[in-house]
Short mmCIF file of C-alpha atoms and ligand atoms in Angstrom, two decimals:
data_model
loop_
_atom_site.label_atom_id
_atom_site.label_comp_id
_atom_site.label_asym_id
_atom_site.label_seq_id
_atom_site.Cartn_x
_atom_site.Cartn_y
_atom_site.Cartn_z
CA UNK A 71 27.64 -3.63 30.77
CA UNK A 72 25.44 -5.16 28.17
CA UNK A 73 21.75 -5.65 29.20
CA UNK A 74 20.03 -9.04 30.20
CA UNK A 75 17.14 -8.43 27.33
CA UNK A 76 17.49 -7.96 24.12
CA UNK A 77 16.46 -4.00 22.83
CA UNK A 78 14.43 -3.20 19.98
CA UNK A 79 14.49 0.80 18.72
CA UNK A 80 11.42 0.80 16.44
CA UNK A 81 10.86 3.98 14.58
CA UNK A 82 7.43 4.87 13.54
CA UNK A 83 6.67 6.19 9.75
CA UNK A 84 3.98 8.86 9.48
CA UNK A 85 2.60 8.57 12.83
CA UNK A 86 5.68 10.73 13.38
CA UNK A 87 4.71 13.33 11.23
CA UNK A 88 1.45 13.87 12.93
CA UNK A 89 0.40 17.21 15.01
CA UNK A 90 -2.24 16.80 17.74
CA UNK A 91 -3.24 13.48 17.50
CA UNK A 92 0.28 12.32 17.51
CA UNK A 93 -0.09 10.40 20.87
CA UNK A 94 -3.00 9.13 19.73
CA UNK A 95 -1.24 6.96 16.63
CA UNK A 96 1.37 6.68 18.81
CA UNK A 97 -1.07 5.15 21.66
CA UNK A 98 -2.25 2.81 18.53
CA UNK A 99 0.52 2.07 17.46
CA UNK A 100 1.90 0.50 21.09
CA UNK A 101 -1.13 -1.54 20.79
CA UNK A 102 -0.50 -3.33 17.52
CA UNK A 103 3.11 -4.14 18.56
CA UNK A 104 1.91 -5.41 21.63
CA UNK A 105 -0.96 -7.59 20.11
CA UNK A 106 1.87 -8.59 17.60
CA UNK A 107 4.17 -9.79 20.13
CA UNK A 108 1.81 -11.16 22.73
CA UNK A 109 3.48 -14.71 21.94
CA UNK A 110 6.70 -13.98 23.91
CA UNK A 111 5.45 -13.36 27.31
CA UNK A 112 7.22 -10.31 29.26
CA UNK A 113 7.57 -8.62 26.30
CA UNK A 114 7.39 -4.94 27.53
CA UNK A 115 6.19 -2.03 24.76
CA UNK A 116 7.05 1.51 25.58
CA UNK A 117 6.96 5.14 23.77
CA UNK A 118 9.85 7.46 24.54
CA UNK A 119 10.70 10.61 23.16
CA UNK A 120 9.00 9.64 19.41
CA UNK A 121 10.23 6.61 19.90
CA UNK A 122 9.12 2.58 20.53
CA UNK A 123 11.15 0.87 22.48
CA UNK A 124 10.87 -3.03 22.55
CA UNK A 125 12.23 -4.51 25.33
CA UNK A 126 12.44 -9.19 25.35
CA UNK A 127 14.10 -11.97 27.06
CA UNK A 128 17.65 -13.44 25.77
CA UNK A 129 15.66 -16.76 25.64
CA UNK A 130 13.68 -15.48 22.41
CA UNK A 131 14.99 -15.37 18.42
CA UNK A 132 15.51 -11.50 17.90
CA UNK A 133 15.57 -12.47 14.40
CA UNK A 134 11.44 -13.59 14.80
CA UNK A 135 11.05 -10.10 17.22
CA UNK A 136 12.34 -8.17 13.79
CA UNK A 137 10.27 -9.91 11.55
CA UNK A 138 6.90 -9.42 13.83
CA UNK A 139 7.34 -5.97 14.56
CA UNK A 140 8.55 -5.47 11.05
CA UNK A 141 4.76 -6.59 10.15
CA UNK A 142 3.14 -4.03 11.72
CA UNK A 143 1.99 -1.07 10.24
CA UNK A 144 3.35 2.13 11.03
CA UNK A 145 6.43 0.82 11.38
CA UNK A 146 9.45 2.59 9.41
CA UNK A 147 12.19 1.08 10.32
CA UNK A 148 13.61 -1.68 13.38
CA UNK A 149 17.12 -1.32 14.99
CA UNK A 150 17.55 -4.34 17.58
CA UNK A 151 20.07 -2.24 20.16
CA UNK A 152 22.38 -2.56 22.82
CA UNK A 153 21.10 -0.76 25.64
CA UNK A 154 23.31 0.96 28.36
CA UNK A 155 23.66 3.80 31.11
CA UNK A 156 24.24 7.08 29.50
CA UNK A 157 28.02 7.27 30.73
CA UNK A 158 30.90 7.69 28.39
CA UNK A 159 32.61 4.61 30.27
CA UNK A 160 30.09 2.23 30.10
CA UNK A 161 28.74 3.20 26.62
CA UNK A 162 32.78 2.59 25.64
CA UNK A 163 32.64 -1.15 26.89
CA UNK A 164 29.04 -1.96 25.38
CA UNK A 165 30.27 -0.97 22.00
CA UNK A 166 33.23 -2.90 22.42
CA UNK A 167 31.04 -5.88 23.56
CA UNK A 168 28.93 -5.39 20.94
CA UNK A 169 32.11 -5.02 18.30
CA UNK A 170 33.50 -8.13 19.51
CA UNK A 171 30.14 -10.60 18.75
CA UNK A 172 29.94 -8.60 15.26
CA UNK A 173 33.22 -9.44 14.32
CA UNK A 174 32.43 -12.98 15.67
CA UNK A 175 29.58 -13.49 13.79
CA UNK A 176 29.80 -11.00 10.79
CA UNK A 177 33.52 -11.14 9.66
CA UNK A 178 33.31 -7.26 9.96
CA UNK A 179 36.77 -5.27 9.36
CA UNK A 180 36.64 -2.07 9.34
CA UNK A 181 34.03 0.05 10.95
CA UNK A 182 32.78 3.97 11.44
CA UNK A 183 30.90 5.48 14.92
CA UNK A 184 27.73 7.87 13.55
CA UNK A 185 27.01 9.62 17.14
CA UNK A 186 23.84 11.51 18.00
CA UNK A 187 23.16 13.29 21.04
CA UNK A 188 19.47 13.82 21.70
CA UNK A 189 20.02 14.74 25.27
CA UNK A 190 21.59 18.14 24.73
CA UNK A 191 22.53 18.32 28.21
CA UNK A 192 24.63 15.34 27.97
CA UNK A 193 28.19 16.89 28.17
CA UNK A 194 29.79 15.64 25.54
CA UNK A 195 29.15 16.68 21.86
CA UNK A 196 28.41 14.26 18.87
CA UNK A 197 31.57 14.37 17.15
CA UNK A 198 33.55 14.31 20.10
CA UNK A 199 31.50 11.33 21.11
CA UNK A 200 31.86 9.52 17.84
CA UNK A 201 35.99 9.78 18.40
CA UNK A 202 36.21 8.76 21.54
CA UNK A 203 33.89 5.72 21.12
CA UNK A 204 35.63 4.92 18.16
CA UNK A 205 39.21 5.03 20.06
CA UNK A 206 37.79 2.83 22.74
CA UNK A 207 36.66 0.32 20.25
CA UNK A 208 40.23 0.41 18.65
CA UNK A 209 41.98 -0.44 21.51
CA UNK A 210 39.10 -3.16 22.81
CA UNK A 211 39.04 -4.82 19.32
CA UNK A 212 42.52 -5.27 18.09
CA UNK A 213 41.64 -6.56 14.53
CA UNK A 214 39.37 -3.39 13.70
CA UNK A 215 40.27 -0.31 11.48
CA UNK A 216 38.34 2.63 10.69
CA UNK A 217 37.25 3.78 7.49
CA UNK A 218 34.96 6.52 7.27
CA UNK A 219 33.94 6.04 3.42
CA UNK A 220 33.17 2.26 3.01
CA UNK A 221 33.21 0.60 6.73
CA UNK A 222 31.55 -3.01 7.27
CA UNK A 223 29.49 -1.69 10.02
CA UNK A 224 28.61 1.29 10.63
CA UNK A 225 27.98 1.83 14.60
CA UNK A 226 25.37 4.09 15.93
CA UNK A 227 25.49 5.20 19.27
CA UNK A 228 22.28 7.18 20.27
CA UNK A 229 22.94 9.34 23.42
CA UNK A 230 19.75 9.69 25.50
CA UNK A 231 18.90 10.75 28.83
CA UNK A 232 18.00 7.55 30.69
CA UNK A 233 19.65 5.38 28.46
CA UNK A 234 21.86 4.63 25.41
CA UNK A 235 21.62 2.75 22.74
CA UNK A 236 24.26 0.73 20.04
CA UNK A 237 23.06 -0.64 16.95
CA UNK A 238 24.08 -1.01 13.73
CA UNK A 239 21.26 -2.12 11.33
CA UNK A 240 17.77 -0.24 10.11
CA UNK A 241 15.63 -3.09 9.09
CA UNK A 242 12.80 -1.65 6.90
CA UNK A 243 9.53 -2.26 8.08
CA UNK A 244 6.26 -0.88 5.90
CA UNK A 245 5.24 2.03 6.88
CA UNK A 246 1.79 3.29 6.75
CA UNK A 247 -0.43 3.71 9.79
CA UNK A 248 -1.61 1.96 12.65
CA UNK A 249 -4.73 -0.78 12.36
CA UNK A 250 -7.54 0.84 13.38
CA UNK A 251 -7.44 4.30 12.71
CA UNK A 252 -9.11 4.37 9.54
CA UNK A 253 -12.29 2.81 9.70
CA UNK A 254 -13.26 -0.74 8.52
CA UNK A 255 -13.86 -1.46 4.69
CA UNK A 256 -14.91 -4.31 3.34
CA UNK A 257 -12.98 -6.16 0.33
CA UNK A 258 -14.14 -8.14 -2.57
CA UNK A 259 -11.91 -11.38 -2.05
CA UNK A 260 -11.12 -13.68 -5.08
CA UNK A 261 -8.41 -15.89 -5.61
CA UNK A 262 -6.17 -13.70 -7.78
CA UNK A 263 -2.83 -12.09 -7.56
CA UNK A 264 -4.91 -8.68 -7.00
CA UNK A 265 -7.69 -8.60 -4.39
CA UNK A 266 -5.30 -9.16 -1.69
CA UNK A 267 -2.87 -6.67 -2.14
CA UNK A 268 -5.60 -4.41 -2.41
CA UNK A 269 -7.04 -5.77 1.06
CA UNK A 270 -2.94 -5.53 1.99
CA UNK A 271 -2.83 -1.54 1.17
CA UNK A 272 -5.95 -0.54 2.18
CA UNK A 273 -4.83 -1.94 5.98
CA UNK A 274 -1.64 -0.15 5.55
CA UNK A 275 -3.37 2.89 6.05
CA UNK A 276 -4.84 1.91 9.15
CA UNK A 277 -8.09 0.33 7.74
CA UNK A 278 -9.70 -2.80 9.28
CA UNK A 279 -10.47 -5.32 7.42
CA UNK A 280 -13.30 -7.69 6.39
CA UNK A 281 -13.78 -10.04 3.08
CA UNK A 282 -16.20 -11.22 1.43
CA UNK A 283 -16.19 -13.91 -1.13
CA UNK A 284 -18.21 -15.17 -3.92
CA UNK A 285 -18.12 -18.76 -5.47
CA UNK A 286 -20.39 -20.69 -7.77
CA UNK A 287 -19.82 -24.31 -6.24
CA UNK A 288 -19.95 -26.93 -7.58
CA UNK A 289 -18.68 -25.64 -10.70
CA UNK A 290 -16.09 -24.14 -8.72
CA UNK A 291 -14.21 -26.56 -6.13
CA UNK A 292 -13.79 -26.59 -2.89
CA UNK A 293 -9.54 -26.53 -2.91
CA UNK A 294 -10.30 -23.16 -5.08
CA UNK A 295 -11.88 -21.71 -1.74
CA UNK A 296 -9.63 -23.33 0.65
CA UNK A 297 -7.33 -21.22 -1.72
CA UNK A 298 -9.02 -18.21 -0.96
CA UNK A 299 -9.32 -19.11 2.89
CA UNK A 300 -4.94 -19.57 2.65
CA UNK A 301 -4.81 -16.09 0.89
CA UNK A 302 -6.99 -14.61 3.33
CA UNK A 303 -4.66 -15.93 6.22
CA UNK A 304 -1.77 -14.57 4.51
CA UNK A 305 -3.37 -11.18 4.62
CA UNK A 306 -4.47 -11.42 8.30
CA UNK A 307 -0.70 -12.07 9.12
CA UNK A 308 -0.31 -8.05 8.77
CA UNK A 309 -4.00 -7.06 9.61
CA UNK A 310 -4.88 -9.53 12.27
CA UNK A 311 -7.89 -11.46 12.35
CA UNK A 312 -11.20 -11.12 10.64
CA UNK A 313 -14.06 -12.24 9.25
CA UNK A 314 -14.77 -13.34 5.69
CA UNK A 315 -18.29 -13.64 4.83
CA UNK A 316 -18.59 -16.84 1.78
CA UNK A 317 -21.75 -16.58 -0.64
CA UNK A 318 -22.62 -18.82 -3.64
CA UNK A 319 -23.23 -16.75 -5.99
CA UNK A 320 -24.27 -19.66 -8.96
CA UNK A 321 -28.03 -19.06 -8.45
CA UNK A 322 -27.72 -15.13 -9.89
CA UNK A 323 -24.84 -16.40 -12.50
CA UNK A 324 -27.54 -19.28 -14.06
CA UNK A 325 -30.49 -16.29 -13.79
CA UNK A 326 -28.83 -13.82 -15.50
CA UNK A 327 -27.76 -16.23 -18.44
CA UNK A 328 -30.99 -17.49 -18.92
CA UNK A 329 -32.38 -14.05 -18.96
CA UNK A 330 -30.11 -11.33 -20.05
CA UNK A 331 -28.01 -11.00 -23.25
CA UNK A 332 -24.34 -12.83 -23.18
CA UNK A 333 -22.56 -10.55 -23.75
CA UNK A 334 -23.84 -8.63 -20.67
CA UNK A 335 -23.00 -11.06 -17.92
CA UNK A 336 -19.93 -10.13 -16.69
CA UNK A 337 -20.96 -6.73 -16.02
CA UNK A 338 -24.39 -7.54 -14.31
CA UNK A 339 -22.46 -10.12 -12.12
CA UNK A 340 -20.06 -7.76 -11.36
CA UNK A 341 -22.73 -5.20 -10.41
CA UNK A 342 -24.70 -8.28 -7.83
CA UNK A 343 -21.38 -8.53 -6.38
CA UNK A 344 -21.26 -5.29 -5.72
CA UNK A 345 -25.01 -4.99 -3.97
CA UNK A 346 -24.21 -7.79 -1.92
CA UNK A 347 -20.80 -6.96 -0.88
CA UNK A 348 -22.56 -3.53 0.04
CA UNK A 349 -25.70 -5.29 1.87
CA UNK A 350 -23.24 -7.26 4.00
CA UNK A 351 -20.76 -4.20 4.46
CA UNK A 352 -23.56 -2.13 6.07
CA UNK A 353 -24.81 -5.21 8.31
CA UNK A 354 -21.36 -4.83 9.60
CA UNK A 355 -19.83 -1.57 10.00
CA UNK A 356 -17.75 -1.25 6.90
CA UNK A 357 -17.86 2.31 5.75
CA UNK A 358 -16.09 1.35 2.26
CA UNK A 359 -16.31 -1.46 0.13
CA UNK A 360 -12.55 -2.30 -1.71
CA UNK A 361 -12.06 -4.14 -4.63
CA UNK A 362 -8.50 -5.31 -6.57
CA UNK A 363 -9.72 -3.65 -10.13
CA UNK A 364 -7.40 -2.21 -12.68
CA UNK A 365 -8.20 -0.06 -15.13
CA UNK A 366 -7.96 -2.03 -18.79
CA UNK A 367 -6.78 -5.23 -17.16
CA UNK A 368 -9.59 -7.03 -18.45
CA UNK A 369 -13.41 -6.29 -20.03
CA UNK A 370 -14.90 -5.63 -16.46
CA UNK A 371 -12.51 -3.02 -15.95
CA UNK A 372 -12.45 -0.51 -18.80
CA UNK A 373 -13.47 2.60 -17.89
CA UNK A 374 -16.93 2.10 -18.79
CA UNK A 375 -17.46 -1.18 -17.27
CA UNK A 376 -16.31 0.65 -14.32
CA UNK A 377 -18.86 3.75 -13.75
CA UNK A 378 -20.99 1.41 -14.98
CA UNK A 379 -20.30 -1.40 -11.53
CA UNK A 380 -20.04 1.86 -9.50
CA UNK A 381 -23.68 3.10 -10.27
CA UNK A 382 -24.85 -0.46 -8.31
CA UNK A 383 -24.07 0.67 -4.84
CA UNK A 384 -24.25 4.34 -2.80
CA UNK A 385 -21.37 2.58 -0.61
CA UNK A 386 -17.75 4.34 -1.78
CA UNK A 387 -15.76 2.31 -4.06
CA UNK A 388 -11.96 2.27 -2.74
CA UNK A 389 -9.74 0.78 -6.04
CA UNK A 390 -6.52 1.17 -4.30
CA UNK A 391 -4.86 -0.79 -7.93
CA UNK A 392 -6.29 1.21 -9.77
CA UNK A 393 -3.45 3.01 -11.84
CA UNK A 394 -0.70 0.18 -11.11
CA UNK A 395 0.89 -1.83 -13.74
CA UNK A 396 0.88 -5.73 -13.15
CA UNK A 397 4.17 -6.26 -12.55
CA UNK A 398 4.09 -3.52 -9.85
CA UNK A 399 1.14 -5.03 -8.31
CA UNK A 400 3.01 -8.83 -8.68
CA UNK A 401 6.11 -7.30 -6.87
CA UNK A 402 3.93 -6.59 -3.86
CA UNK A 403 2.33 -10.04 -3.66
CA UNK A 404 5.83 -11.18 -3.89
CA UNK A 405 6.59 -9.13 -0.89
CA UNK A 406 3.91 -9.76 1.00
CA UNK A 407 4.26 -13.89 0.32
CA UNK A 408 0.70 -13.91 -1.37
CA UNK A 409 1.94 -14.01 -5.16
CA UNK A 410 2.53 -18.28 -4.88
CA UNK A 411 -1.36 -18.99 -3.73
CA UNK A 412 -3.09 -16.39 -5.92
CA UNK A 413 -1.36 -18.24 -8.67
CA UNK A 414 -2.57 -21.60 -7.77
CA UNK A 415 -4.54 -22.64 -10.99
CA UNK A 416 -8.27 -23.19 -9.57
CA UNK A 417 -11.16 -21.63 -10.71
CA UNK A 418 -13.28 -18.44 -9.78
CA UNK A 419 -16.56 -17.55 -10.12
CA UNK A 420 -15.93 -15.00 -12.71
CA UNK A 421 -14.41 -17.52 -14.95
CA UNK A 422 -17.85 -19.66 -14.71
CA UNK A 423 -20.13 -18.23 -17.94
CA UNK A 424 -17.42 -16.05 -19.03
CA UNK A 425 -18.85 -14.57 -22.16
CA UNK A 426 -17.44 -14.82 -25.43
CA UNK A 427 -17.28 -10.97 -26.38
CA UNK A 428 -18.03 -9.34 -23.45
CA UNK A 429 -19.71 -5.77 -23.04
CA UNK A 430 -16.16 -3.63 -22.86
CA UNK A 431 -18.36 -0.15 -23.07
CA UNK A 432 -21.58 -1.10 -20.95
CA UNK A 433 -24.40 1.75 -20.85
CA UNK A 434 -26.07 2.06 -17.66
CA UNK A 435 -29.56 2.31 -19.48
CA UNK A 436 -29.36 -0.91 -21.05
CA UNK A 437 -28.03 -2.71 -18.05
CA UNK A 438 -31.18 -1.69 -16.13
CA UNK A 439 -33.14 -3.11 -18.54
CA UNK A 440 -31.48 -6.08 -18.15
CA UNK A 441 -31.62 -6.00 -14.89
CA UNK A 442 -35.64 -5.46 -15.18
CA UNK A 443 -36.00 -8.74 -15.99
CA UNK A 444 -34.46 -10.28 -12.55
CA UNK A 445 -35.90 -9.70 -8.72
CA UNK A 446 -32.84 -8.01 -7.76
CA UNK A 447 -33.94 -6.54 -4.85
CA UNK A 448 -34.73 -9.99 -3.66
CA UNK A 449 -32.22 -11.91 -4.96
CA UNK A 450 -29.68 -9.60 -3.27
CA UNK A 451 -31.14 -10.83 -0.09
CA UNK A 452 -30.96 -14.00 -0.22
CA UNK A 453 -27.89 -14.06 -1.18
CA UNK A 454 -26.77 -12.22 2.12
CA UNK A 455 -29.08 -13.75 4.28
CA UNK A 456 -27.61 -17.72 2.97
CA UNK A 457 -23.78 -16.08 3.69
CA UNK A 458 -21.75 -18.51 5.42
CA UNK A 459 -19.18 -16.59 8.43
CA UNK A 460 -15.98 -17.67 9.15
CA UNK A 461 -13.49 -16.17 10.72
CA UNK A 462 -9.71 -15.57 8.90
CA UNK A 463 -6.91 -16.58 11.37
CA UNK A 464 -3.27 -15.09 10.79
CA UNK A 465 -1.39 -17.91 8.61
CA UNK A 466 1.58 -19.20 10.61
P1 LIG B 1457 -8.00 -10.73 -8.79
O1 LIG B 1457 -6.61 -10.94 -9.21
O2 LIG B 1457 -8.11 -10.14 -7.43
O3 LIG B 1457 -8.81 -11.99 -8.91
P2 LIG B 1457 -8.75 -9.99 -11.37
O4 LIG B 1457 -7.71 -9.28 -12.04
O5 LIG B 1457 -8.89 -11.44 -11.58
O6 LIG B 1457 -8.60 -9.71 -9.80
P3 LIG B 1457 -11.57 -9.75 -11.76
O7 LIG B 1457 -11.71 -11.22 -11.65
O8 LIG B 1457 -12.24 -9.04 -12.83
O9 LIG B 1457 -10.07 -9.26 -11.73
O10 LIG B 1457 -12.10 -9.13 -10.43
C1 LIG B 1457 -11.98 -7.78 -10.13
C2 LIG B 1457 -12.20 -7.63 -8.66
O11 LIG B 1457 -13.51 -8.11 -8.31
C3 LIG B 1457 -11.26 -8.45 -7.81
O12 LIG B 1457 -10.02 -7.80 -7.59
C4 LIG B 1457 -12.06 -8.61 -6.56
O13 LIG B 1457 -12.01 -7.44 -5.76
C5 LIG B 1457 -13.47 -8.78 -7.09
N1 LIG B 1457 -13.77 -10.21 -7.29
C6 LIG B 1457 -13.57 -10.96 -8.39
N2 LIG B 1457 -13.93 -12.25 -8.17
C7 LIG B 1457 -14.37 -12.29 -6.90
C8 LIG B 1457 -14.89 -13.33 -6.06
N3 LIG B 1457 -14.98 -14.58 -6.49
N4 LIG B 1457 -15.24 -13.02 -4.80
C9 LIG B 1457 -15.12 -11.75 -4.34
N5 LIG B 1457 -14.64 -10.74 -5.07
C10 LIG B 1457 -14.27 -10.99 -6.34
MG1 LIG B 1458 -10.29 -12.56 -10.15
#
């Protein structure tokens, strides 16, 4: 008999390959799927022999049950299943069931049973359950041949002790681990293709998140941070909610070109970014700050520029981009459905007083001297004491 609720076999990346504190990722893991799912109410969430098993009412779209759990990190891979008694009888008419609404829906011809038998004790062997299945489904589905090289569907039938289970599909999810197990960092938000998808890997590992971002209103707009606000929202769809912390940074920007040379600007902004983005981090738990910098993309990121933004904070600097081409780092935005915002054309704050030549190999002695000439220490703080708080809801 096929069950009432539809199954879910979710099968969990890494967390799997870890030794002692495998039930606690596993433990985590449960968690985020059931904070991810807490919309369909008597949605049940269980671990079973190293695996998740997802267990919802007919009533909701299995379809929108892939795509949530699919979200979550830690997640390899999604089967939605056919769940049975572990009985060679009844695990026969579930796969015919099951045969008959794929070649319904699906068109499907010709098909091939892959049996497993993780209950050893079970008392008949793989192959010998793969045949008969696969006779049973013959006879139950008239229209059906086999073909073990090519088949339309190929039918797994997972032989467990309680239960059994009949799928056919392995949606990919993204691997990674579980929110929460890695700490929180904090990430320097703009409104570019590359910030986010560093904010989007660093959470794949199991890092919370929390933004903060700079503007330099009014010479930048307010649709360019109701921009940044949309990306952000994007990004909380995999990492859940969190706060963003929004500073105007225009008071440093017109200090620093009134009193440093031009060609120095983008570097000294970069490094103010970087105290204050480390100020705020510490005010709030963030053991890392993260930021979406490539090397040689532009002038702020040579390699000089670089050591040279480092040397601003004691905080560790996570680059998660920073050895990716641009086209790699587009192809995740496209799959993450952040690429179309970050290439909305509004401005950022970098882009206000962008020198003409700017410093590409900055010395660190010269930029102090610079730097002499402007109450940092002071300036930093009020910057983080006028931040404005709001808090990043997942984007529907
Ligand atoms: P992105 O595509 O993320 O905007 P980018 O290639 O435009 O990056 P830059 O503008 O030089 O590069 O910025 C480098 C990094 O500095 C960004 O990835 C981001 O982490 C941080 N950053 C830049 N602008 C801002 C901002 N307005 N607010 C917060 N962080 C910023
Ligand atoms: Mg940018």
């Amino acid at each position: 008999m096929i069950e009432d609720r539809n199954t879910f076999i979710v099968r969990c990346g890494e967390v799997a390959l870890k030794g002692l504190n495998k039930p606690y990722f596993e433990r985590m893991l449960v968690d985020r799927i059931k904070r991810a799912l807490k919309k369909y109410p008597g949605i049940e969430v269980k671990r079973n022999e190293g695996l998740i098993f997802v267990r919802a009412q007919k009533e909701f779209d299995a379809d929108l049950i892939v795509g949530d759990i699919s979200r979550v990190f830690g997640v390899a891979s999604i089967s939605p299943a056919v769940e049975t008694v572990s009985d060679m009888d009844e695990i026969g008419q579930a796969a015919v069931e099951y045969m008959l609404r794929l070649i319904e829906k699906k068109g499907v011809k010709t098909f091939k049973v892959d049996a497993k038998r993780a209950d050893k004790n079970f008392p008949v062997k793989s192959p010998d359950i793969a045949k008969t299945i696969g006779a049973k489904v013959l006879i139950g589905c008239k229209v059906l041949k086999v073909d073990v090289h090519n088949p339309d569907c190929l039918l797994f039938v997972d032989v467990r002790k309680d239960k059994s289970y009949i799928y056919e599909q392995k949606i990919s999810g993204f691997g990674g681990l579980p929110l929460g197990t890695n700490g929180k960092g904090m990430i320097l938000l703009s409104g570019g293709i590359d910030s986010p998808v560093a904010a989007w890997l660093m959470a794949k590992r199991g890092m919370l998140i929390e933004a903060v971002h700079f503007h330099s209103y009014p010479y930048t707009s307010e649709r360019a941070r109701e921009k940044v606000v949309d990306l952000a929202g994007i990004v909380a769809g995999y990492c859940g909610r969190f706060k963003m912390h929004v500073i105007n940074l225009l008071p440093i920007q017109e200090l620093i070109v009134q009193n440093c040379p031009e060609e120095e600007t983008t570097i000294l902004v970069r490094r103010f970014m970087m105290k204050i983005a480390e100020k705020v981090a510490q005010e709030t738990d963030c053991c890392m700050l993260i930021t979406g910098e490539n090397l040689g993309q532009v002038a702020s990121q040579t390699a000089e520029a670089l050591v040279v933004t480092d040397q601003s904070v004691q905080m560790p600097v996570m680059r998660p981009l920073i050895a990716m081409d641009k086209v790699d780092i587009m192809d995740i935005a496209k799959n993450i459905g952040t690429f179309e915002t970050s290439i909305l054309p509004y401005e950022d704050c970098c882009t206000v007083f962008l020198p003409k030549h700017p410093a590409t190999k900055p010395k660190l002695a010269k930029i102090l001297v610079s730097e002499s000439r402007l109450e940092v220490e002071q300036l930093v703080a009020d910057a983080v004491a006028s931040k404005e708080t709001i808090t990043i809801y997942p984007a529907e």
